[in-house]
mmCIF file of C-alpha atoms in Angstrom:
data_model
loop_
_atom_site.group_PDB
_atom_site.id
_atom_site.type_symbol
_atom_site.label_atom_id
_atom_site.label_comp_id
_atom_site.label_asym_id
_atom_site.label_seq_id
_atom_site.Cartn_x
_atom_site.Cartn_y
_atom_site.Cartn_z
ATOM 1 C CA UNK W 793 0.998 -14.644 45.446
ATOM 2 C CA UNK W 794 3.572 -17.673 44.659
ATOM 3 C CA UNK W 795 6.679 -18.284 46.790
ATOM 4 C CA UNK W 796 9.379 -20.838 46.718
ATOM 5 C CA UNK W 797 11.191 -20.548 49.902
ATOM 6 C CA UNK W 798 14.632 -22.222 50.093
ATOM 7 C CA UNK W 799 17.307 -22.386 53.157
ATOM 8 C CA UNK W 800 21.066 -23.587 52.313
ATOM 9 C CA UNK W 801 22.305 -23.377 56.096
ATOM 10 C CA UNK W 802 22.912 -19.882 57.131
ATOM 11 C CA UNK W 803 21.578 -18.360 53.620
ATOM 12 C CA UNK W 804 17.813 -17.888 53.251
ATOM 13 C CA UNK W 805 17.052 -17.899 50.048
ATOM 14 C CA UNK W 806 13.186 -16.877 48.541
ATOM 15 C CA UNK W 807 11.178 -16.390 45.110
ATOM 16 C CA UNK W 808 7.763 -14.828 45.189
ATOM 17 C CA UNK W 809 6.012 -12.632 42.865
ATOM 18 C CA UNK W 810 4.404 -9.442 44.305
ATOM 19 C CA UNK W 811 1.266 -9.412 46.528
ATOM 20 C CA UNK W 812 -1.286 -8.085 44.455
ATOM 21 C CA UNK W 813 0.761 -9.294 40.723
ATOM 22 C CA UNK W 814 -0.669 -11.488 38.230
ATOM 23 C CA UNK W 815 -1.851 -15.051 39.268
ATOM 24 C CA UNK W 816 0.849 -17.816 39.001
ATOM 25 C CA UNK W 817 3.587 -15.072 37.906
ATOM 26 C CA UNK W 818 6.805 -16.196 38.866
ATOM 27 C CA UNK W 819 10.497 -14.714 38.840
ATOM 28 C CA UNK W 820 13.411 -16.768 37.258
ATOM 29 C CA UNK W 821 14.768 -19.162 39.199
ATOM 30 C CA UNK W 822 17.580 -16.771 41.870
ATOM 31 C CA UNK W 823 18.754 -20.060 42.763
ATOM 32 C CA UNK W 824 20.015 -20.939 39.233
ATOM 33 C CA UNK W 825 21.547 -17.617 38.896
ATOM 34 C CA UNK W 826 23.738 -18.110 41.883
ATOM 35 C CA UNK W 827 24.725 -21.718 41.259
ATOM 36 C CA UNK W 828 25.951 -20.384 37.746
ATOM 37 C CA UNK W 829 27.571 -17.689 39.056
ATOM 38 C CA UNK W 830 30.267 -20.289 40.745
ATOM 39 C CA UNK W 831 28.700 -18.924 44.562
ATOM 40 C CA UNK W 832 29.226 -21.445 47.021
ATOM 41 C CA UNK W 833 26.529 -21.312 49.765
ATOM 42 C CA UNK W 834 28.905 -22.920 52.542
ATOM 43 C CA UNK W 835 30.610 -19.442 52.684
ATOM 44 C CA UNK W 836 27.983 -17.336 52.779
ATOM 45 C CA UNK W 837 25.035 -15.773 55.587
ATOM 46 C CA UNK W 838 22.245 -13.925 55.299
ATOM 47 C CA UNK W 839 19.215 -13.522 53.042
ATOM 48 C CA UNK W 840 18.163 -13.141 49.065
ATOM 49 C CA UNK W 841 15.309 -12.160 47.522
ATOM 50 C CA UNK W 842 13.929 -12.429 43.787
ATOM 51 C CA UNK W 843 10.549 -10.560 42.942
ATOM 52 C CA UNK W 844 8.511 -10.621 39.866
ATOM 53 C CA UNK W 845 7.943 -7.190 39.059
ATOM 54 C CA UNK W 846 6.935 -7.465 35.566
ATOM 55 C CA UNK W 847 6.883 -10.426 33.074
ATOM 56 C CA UNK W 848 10.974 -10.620 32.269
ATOM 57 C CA UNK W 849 11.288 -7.745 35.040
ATOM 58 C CA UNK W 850 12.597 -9.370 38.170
ATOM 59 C CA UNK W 851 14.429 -7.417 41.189
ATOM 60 C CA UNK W 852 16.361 -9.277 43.659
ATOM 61 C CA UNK W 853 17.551 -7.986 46.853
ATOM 62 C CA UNK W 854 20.808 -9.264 48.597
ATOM 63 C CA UNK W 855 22.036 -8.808 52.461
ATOM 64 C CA UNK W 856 24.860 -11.235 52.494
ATOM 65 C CA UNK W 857 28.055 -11.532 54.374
ATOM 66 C CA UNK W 858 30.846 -13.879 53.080
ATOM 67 C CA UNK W 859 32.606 -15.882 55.719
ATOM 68 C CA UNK W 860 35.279 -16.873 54.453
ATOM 69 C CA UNK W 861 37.523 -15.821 51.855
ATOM 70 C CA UNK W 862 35.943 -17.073 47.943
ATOM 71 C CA UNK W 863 37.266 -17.470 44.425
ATOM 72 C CA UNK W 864 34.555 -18.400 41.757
ATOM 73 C CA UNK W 865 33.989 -18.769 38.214
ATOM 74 C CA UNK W 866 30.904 -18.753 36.411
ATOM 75 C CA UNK W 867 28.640 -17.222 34.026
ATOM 76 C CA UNK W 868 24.828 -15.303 33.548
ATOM 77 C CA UNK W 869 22.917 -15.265 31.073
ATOM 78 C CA UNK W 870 21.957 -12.385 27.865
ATOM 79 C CA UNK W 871 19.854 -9.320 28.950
ATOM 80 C CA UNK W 872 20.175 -6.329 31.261
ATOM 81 C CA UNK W 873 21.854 -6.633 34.414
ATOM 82 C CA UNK W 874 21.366 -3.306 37.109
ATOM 83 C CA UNK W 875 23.235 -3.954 40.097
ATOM 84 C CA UNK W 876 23.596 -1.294 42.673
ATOM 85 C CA UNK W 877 25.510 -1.708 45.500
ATOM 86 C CA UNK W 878 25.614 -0.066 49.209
ATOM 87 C CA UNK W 879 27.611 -2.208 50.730
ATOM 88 C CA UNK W 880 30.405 -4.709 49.031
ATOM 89 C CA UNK W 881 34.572 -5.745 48.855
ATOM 90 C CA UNK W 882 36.454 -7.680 46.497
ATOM 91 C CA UNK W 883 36.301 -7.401 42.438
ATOM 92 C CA UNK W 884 35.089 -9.092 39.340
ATOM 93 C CA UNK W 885 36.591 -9.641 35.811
ATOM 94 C CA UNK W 886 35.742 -11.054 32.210
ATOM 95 C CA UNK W 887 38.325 -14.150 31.717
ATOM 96 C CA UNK W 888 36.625 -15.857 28.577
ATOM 97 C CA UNK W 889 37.801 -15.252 24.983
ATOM 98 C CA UNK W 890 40.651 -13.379 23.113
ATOM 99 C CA UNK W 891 37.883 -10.076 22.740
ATOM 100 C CA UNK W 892 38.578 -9.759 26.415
ATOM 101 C CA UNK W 893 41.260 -11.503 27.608
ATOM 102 C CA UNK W 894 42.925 -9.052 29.569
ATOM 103 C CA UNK W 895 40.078 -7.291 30.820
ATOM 104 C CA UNK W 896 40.820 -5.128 33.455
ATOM 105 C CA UNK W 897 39.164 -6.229 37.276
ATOM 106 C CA UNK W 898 36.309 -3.962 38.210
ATOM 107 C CA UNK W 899 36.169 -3.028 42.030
ATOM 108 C CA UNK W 900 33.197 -4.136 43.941
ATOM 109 C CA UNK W 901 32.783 -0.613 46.137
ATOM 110 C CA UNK W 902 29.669 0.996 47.817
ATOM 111 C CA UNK W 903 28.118 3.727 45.796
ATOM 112 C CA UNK W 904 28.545 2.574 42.643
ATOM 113 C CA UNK W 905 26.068 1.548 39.925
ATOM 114 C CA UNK W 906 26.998 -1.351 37.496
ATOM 115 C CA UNK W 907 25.484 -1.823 33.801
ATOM 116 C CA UNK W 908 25.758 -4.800 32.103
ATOM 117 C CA UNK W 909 24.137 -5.417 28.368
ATOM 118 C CA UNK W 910 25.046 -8.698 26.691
ATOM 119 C CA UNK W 911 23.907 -10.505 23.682
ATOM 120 C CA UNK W 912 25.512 -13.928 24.925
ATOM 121 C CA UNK W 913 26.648 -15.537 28.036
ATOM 122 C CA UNK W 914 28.876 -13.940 29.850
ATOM 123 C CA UNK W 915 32.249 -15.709 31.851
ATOM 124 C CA UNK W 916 34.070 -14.282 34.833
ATOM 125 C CA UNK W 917 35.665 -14.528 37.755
ATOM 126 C CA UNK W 918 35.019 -12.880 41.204
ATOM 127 C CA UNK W 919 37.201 -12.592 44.055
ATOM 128 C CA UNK W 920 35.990 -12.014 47.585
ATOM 129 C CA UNK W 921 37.712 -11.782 50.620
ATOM 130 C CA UNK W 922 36.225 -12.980 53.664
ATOM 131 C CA UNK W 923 34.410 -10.636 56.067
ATOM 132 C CA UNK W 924 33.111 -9.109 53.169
ATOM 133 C CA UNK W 925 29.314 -8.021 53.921
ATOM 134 C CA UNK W 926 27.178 -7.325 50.550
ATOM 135 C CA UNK W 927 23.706 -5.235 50.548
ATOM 136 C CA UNK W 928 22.640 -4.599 47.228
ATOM 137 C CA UNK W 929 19.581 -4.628 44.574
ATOM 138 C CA UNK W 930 20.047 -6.148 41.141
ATOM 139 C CA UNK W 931 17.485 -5.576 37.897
ATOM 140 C CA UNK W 932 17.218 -8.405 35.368
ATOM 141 C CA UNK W 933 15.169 -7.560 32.503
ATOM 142 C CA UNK W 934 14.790 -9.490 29.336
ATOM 143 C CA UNK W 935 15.178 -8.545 25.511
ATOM 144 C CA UNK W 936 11.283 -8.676 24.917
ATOM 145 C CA UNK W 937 10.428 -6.251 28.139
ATOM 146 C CA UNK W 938 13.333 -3.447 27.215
ATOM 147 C CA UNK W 939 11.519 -3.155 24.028
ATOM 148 C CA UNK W 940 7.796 -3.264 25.353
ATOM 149 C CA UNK W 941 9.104 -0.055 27.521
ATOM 150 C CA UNK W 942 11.509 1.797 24.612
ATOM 151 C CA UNK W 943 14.790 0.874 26.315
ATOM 152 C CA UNK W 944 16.622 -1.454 23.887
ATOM 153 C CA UNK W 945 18.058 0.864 22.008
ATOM 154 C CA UNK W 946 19.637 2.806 24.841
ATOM 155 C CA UNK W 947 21.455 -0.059 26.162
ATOM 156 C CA UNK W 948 22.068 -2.181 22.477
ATOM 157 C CA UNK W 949 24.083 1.406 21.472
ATOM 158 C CA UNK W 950 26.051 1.596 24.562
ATOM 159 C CA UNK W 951 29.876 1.396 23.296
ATOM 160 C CA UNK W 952 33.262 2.469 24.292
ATOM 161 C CA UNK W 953 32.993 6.066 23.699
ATOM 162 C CA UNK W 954 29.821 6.076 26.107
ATOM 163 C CA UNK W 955 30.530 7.979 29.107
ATOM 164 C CA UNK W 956 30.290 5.525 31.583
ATOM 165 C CA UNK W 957 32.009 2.460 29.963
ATOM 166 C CA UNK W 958 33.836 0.248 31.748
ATOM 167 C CA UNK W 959 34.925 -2.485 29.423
ATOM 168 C CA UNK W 960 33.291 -4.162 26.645
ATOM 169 C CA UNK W 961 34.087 -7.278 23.959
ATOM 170 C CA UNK W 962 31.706 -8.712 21.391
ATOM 171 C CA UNK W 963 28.097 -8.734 22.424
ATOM 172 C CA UNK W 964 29.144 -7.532 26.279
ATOM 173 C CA UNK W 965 29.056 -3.612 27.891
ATOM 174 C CA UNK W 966 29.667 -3.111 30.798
ATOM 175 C CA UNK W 967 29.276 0.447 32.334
ATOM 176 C CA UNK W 968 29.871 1.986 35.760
ATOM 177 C CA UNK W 969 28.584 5.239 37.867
ATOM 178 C CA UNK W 970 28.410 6.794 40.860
ATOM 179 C CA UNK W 971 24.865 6.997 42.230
ATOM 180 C CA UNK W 972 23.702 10.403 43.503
ATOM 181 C CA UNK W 973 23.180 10.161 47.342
ATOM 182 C CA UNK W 974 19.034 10.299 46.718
ATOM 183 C CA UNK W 975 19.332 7.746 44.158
ATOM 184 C CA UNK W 976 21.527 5.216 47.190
ATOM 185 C CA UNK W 977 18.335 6.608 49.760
ATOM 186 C CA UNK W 978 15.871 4.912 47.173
ATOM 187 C CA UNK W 979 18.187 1.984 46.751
ATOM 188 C CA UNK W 980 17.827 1.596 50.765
ATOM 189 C CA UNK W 981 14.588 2.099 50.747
ATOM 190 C CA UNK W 982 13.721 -0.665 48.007
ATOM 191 C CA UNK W 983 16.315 -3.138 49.979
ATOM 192 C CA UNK W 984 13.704 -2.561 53.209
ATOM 193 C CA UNK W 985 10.477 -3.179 51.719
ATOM 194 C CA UNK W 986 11.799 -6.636 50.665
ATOM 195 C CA UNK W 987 13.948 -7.709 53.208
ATOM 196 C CA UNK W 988 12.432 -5.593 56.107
ATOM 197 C CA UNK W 989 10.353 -6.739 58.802
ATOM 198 C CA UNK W 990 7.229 -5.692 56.753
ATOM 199 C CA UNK W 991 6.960 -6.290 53.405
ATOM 200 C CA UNK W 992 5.445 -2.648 51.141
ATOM 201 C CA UNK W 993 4.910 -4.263 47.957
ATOM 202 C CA UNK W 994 3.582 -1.073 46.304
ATOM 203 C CA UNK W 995 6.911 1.061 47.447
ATOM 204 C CA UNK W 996 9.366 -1.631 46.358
ATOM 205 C CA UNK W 997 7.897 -1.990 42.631
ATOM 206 C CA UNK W 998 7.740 2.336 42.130
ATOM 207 C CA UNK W 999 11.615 2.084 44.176
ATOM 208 C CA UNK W 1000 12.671 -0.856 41.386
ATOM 209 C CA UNK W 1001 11.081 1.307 38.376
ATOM 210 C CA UNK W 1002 12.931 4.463 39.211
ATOM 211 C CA UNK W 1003 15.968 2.406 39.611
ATOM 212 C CA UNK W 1004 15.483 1.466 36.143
ATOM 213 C CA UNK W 1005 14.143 4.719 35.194
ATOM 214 C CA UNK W 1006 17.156 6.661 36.894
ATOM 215 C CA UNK W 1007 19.471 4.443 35.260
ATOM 216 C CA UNK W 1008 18.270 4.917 31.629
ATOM 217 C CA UNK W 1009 18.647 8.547 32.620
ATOM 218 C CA UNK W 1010 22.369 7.983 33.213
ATOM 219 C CA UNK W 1011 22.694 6.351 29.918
ATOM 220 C CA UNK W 1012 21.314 8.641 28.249
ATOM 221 C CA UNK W 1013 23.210 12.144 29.788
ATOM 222 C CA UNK W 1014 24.590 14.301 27.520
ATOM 223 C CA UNK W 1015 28.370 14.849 27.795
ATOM 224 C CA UNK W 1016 29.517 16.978 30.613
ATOM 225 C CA UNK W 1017 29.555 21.104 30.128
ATOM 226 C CA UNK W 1018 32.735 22.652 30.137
ATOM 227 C CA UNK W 1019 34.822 22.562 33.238
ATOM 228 C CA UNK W 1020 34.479 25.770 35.463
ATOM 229 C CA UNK W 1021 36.416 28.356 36.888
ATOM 230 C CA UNK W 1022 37.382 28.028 40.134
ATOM 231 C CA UNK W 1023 36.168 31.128 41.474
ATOM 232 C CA UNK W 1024 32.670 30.130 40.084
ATOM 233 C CA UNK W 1025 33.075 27.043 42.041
ATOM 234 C CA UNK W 1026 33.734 28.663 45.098
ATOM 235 C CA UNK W 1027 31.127 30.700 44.645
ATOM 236 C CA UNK W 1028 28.382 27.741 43.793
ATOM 237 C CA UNK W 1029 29.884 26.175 47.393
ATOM 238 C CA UNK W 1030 29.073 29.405 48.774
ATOM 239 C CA UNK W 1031 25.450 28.968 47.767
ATOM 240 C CA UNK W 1032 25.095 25.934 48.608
ATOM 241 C CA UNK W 1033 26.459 26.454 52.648
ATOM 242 C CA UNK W 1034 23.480 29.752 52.241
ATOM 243 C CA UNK W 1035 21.007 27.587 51.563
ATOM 244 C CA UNK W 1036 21.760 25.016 53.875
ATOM 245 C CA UNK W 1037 22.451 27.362 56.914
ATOM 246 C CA UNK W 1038 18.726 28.296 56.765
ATOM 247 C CA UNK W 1039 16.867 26.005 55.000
ATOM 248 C CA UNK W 1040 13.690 27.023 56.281
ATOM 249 C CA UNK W 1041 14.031 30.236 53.842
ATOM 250 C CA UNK W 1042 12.462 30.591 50.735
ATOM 251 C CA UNK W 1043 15.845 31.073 49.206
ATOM 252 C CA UNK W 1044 15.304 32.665 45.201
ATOM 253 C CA UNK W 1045 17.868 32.425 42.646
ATOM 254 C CA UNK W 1046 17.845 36.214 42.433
ATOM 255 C CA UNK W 1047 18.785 36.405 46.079
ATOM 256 C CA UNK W 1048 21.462 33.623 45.911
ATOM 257 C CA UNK W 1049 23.033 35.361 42.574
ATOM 258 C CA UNK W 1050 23.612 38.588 44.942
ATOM 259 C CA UNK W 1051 24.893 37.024 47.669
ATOM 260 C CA UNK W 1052 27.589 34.869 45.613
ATOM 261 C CA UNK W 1053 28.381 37.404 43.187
ATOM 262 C CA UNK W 1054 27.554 34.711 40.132
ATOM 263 C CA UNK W 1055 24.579 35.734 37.725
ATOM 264 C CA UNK W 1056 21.001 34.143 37.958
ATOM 265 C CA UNK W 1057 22.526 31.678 34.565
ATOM 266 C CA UNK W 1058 25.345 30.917 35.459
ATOM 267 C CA UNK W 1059 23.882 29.862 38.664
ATOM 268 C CA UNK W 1060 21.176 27.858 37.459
ATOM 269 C CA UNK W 1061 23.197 25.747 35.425
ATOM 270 C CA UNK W 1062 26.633 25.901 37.398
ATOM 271 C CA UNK W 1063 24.579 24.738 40.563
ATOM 272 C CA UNK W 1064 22.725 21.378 38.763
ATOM 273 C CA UNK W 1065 26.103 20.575 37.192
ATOM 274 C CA UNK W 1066 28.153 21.025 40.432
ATOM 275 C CA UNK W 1067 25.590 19.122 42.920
ATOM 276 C CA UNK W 1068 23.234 17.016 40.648
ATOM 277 C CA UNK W 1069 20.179 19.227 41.179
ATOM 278 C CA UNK W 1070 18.857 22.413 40.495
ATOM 279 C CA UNK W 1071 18.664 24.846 43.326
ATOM 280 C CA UNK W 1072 14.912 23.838 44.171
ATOM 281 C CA UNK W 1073 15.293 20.244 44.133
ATOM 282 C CA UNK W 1074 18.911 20.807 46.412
ATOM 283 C CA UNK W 1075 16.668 23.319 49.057
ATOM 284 C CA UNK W 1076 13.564 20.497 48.725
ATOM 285 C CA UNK W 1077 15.653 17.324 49.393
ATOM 286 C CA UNK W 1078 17.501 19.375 51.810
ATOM 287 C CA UNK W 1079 14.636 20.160 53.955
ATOM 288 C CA UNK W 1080 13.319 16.719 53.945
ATOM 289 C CA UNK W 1081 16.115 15.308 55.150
ATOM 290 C CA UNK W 1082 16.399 17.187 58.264
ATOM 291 C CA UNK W 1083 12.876 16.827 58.765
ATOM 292 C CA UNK W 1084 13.648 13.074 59.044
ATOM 293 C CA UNK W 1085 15.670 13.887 61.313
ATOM 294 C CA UNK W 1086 13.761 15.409 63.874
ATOM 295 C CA UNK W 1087 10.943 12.793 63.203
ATOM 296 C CA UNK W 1088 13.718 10.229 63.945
ATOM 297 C CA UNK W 1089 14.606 12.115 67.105
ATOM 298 C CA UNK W 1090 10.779 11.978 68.108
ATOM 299 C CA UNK W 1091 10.633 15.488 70.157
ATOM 300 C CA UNK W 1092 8.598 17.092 67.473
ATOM 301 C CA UNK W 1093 4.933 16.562 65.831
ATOM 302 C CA UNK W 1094 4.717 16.653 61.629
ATOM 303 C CA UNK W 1095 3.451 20.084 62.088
ATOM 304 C CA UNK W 1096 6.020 21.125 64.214
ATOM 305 C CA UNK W 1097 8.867 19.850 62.011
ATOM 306 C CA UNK W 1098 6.825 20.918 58.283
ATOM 307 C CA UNK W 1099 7.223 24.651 59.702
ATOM 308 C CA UNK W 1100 10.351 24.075 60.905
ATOM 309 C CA UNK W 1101 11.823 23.054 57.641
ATOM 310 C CA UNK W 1102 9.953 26.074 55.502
ATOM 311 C CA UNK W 1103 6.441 24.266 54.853
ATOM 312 C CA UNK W 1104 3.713 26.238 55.857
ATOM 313 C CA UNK W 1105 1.640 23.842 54.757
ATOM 314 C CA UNK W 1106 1.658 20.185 56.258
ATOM 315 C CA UNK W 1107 -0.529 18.585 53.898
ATOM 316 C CA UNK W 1108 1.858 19.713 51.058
ATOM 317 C CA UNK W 1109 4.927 18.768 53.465
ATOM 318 C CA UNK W 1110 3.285 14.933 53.723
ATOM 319 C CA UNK W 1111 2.980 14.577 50.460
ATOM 320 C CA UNK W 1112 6.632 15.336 49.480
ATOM 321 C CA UNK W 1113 7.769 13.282 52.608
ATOM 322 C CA UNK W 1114 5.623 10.725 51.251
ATOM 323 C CA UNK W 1115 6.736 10.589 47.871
ATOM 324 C CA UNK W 1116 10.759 10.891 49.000
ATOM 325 C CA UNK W 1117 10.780 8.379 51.454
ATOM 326 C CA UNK W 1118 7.591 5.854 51.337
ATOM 327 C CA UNK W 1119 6.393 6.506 54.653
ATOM 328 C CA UNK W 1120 3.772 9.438 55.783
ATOM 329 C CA UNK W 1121 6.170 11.688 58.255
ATOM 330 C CA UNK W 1122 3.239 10.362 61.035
ATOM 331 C CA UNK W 1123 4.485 6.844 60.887
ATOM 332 C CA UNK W 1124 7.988 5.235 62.211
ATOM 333 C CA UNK W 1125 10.575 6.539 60.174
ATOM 334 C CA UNK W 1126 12.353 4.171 57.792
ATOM 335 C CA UNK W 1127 16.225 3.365 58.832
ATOM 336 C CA UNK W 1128 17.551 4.243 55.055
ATOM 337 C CA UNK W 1129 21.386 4.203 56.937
#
């Protein structure tokens, strides 16, 4: 594995590939990218991190407070550009040409997932106040790696009739989204393997390629069903407080249709569109979350807590844990907060 460690005062700064990638692989320089981004180091604390996931795949993990209060100007370079952010202040805007003078600022707020496709350099200008603490994971992928995997054309297309444009100008999108709450927990979760006392190589690449996976599937939603009656929405609320008032029950759509008075379709599809996942995946990520929980809280074993979420089966309960969080439910939780 190759690392470049660097340290500008309070900001630790490092570039590695991953421990078991290819010999001599090596991310682009994260040090370039900030200098050309206008960032000035003095203000800043805390720690970066590039990896090389694939060749012209590179994830880079930020925890980063700014001390004092910054203005900058600068530019990146052509490609893809993921950035999701859990923590972050201040706001950004394109201030280059006539295509978008005028461009309206774009927020920097937790939650939110930002797109950028460009074709040429992009210039902007960011405005941070001080105080302002950023945790967040960024993609970079190059032109040659979106069309080894079949993603070009999803993001070339993008244009201001997609759903989640932002603003756009010649040979620039930019999109925004609000990330579903398991899609911030995997966000965490990547952020910690990197930057966490011990490094899980293996969890942060499959957390970084269902970023990009989950991402792709955001570009690529169909437009939204019609808007609902408010009595059905009352009535998928209803289901939802059923199911999570016992979540140890082996809730079927047939018995939630009776109880809410809505039929088994309307359900089905009213419930995925309301919450962001079907009524299985809602009870499933439901139960694993409270089993956390009571790991966290230490008073229970795995088998304990697998019944006492609905598994009879801890084996199968492991296994989901496993693939949710990163972490068998036997070891030390992860802090994902």
């Amino acid at each position: 594995m190759d690392e470049q460690q660097y340290d500008f005062g309070r900001v630790s700064v490092l570039e590695r590939s991953l421990g078991y990638g290819e010999p001599h692989a090596r991310p682009a320089p994260v040090t370039r990218h900030l200098a050309e981004r206008g960032i000035d180091m003095a203000c800043l604390e805390g720690r970066c991190q590039r990896i090389n996931i694939r060749d012209g795949f590179d994830v880079t993990l930020y925890d980063m407070t700014f001390n004092a209060a910054h203005t900058s100007y600068g530019h990146s370079e052509p490609g893809l550009t993921i950035t999701a952010l859990l923590d972050a202040g201040g706001n950004g805007s394109m201030v280059e040409s006539e295509a978008t003078a005028g461009s309206p600022e774009i927020p920097y707020k937790p939650g939110i997932l930002y797109v950028c496709y460009s074709t040429r350099p992009i210039h902007g200008s960011y405005v941070i106040p001080a105080g302002c603490h950023f945790v967040f994971a960024e993609l970079r992928l190059g032109y040659k790696f979106l069309d080894r995997i079949g993603f070009a054309p999803l993001f070339a297309s993008a244009n201001a009739s997609h759903p989640l444009h932002r603003m756009s100008g010649d040979g620039v999108w930019i999109g925004t989204a609000e990330m579903p709450n398991a899609m911030q927990r995997r966000i965490s979760n990547l952020i910690d393997c990197g930057l966490g006392a011990g490094r899980n190589d293996l969890t942060l690449e499959t957390r970084a390629l269902e970023m990009l996976t989950a991402t792709a599937q955001l570009m690529d939603a169909s437009p939204p069903p019609p808007r609902r009656r408010a009595g059905d929405e009352r009535r998928l609320d209803e289901a939802r407080d059923i199911v999570l008032s016992d979540i140890s029950r082996h809730w079927t759509i047939a018995q939630l249709a009776r109880k809410t008075g809505l039929n088994e379709k309307k359900l089905k599809t009213g419930f995925k569109a309301r919450f962001g996942y079907s009524v299985r995946q809602f009870i499933q990520r439901a139960r694993l979350t409270a089993a956390r929980d009571m790991l966290i809280e230490g008073k229970s074993s795995v088998t304990e807590v697998a019944f006492a979420v609905g598994y009879s089966n801890p084996s199968y309960f492991a296994e989901l844990y496993r693939r949710e969080y990163g972490v068998n439910p036997s070891e030390m939780p992860l802090s994902l907060s």
